[in-house]
PDB file of C-alpha atoms in Angstrom:
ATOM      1  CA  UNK A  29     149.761 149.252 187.046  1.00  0.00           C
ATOM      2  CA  UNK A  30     151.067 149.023 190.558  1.00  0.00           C
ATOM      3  CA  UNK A  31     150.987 145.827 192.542  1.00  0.00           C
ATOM      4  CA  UNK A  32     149.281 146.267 196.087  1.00  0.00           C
ATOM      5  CA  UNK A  33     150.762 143.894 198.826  1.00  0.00           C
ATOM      6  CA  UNK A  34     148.276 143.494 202.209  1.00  0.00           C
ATOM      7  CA  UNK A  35     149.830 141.532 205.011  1.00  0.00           C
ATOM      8  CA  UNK A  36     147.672 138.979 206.248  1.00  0.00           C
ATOM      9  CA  UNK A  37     146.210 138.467 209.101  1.00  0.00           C
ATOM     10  CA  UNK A  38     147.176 136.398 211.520  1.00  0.00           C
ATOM     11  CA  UNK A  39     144.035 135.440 213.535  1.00  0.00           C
ATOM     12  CA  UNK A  40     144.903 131.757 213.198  1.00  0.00           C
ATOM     13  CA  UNK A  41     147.915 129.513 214.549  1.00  0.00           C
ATOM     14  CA  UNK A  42     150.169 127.645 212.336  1.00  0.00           C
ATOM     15  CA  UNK A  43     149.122 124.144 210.802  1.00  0.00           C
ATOM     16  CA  UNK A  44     150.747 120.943 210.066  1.00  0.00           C
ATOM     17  CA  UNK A  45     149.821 117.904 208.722  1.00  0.00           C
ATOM     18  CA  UNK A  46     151.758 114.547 209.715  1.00  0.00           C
ATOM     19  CA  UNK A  47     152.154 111.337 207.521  1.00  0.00           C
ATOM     20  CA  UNK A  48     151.885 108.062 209.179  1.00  0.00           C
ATOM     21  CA  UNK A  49     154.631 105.667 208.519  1.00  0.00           C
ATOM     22  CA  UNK A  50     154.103 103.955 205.391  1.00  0.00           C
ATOM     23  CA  UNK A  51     156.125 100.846 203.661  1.00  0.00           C
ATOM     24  CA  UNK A  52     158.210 101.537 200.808  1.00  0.00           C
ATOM     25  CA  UNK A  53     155.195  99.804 198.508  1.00  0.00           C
ATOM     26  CA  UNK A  54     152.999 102.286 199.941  1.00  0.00           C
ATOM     27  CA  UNK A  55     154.767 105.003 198.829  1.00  0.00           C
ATOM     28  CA  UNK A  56     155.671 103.496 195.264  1.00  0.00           C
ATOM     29  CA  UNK A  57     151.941 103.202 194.791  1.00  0.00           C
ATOM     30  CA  UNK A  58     150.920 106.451 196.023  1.00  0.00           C
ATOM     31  CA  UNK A  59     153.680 108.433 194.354  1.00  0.00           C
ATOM     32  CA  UNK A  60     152.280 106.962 190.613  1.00  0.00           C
ATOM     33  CA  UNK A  61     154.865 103.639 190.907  1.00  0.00           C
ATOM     34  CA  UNK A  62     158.081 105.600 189.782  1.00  0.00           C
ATOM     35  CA  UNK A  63     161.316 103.566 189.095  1.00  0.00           C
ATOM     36  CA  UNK A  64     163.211 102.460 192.028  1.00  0.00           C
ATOM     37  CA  UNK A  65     166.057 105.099 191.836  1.00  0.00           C
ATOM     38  CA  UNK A  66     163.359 107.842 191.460  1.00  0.00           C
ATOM     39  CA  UNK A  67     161.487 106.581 194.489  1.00  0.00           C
ATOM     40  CA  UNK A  68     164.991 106.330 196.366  1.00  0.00           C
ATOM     41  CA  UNK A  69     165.643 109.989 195.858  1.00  0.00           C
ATOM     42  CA  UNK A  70     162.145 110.759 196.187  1.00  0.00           C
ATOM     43  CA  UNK A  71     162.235 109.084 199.819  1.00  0.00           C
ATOM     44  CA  UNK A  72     165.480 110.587 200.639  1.00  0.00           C
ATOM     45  CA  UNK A  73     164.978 113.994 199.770  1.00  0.00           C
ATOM     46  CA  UNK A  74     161.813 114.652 201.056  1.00  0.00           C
ATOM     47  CA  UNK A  75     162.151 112.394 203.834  1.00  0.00           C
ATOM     48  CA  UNK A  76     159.110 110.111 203.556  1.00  0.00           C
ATOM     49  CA  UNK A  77     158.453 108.176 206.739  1.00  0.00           C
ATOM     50  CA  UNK A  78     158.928 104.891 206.620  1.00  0.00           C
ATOM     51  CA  UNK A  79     157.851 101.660 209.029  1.00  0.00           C
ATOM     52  CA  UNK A  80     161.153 100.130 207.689  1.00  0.00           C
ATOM     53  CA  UNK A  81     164.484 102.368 207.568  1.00  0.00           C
ATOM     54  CA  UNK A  82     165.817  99.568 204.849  1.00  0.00           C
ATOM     55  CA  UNK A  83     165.182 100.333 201.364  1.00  0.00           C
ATOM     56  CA  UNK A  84     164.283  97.509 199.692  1.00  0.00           C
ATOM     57  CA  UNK A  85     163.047  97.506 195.372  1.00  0.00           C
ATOM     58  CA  UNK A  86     159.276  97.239 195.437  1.00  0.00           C
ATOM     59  CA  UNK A  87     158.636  94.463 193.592  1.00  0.00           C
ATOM     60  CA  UNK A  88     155.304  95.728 192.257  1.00  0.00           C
ATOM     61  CA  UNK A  89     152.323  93.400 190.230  1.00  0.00           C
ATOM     62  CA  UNK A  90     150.718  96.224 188.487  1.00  0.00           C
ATOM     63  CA  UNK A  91     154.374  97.723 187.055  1.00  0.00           C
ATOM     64  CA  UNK A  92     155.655  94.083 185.860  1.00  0.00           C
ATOM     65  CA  UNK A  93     152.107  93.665 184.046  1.00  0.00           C
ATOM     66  CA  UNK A  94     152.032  97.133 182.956  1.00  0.00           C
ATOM     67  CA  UNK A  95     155.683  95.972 181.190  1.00  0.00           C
ATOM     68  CA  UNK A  96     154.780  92.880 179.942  1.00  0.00           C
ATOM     69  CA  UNK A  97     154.423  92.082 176.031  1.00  0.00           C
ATOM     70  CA  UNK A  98     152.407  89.911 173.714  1.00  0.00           C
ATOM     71  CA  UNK A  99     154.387  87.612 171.966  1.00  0.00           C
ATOM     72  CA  UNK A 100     153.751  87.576 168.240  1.00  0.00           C
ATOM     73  CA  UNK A 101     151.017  86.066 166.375  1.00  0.00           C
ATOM     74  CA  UNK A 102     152.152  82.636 164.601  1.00  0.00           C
ATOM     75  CA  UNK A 103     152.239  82.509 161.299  1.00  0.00           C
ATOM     76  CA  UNK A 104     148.952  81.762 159.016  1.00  0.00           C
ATOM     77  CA  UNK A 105     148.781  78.806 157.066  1.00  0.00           C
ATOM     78  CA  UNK A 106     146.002  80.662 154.722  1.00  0.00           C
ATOM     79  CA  UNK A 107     146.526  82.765 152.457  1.00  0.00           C
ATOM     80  CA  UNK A 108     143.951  84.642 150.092  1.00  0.00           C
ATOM     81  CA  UNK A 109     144.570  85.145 146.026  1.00  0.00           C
ATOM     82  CA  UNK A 110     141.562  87.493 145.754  1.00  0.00           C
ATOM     83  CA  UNK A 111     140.353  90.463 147.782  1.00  0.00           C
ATOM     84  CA  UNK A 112     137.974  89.839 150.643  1.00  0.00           C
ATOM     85  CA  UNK A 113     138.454  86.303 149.675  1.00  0.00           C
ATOM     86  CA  UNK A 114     139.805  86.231 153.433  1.00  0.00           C
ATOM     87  CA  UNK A 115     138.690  88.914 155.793  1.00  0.00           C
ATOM     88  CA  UNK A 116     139.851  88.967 159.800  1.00  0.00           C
ATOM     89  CA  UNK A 117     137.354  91.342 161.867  1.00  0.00           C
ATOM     90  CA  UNK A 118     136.751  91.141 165.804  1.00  0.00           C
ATOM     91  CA  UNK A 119     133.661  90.775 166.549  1.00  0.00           C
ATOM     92  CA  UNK A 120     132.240  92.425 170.133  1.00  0.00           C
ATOM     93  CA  UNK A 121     128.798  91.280 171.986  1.00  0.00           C
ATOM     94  CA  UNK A 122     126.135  90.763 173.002  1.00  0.00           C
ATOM     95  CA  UNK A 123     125.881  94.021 174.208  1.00  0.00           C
ATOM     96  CA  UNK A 124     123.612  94.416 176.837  1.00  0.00           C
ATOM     97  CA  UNK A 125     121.573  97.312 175.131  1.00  0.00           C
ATOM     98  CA  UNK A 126     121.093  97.522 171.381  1.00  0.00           C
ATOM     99  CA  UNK A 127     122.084 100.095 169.254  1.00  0.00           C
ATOM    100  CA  UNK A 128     119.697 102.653 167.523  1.00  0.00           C
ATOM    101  CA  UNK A 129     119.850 100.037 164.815  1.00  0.00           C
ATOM    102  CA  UNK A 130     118.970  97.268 166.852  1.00  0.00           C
ATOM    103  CA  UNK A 131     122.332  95.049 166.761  1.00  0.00           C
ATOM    104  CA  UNK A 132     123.740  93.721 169.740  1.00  0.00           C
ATOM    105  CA  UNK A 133     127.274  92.762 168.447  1.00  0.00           C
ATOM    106  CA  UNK A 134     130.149  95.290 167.066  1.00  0.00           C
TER     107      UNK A 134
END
């Protein structure tokens, strides 16, 4: 099997595409909000425009919730001696549309 190679034509003129000047939050966003020295190097290397030559840490809502933990549940004061003498379900609904079964909450 032989590979064929066909130049190509060149009916049409080269094309580029500009990026505006962004802020560094811009770009943390739009580049899926990589860690600071990532989006350093990231900025650097590829030279991203930016409206302000600083670099500053983004100090980013969604990345500080998306890091944030639960703190522990306390402990329970009741305790069961049989089974399902004490049972712990969640409980979801109304639900706007019942099931095939007719129920509303899960």
């Amino acid at each position: 099997s032989s590979v064929q190679v066909s130049p190509l034509s060149s009916g049409t003129s080269p094309t580029a595409f500009l990026v505006s000047k962004a802020s560094i939050h811009t770009w943390h966003k739009r580049l899926g909000h990589p860690h600071s020295a990532v989006l350093k190097t990231i900025v650097t290397s590829n030279q991203l425009p930016l409206e302000d030559s600083s670099f500053s840490k983004p100090q980013c809502t969604d990345c500080i919730l998306g890091k944030a933990t639960r703190l522990p549940f306390t402990p329970s004061s009741s305790v069961s001696t049989t089974p399902l003498e004490l049972v712990h379900s969640d409980v979801w609904g109304p639900s706007p549309i019942d099931s095939c079964t007719g129920y509303r909450y899960y």
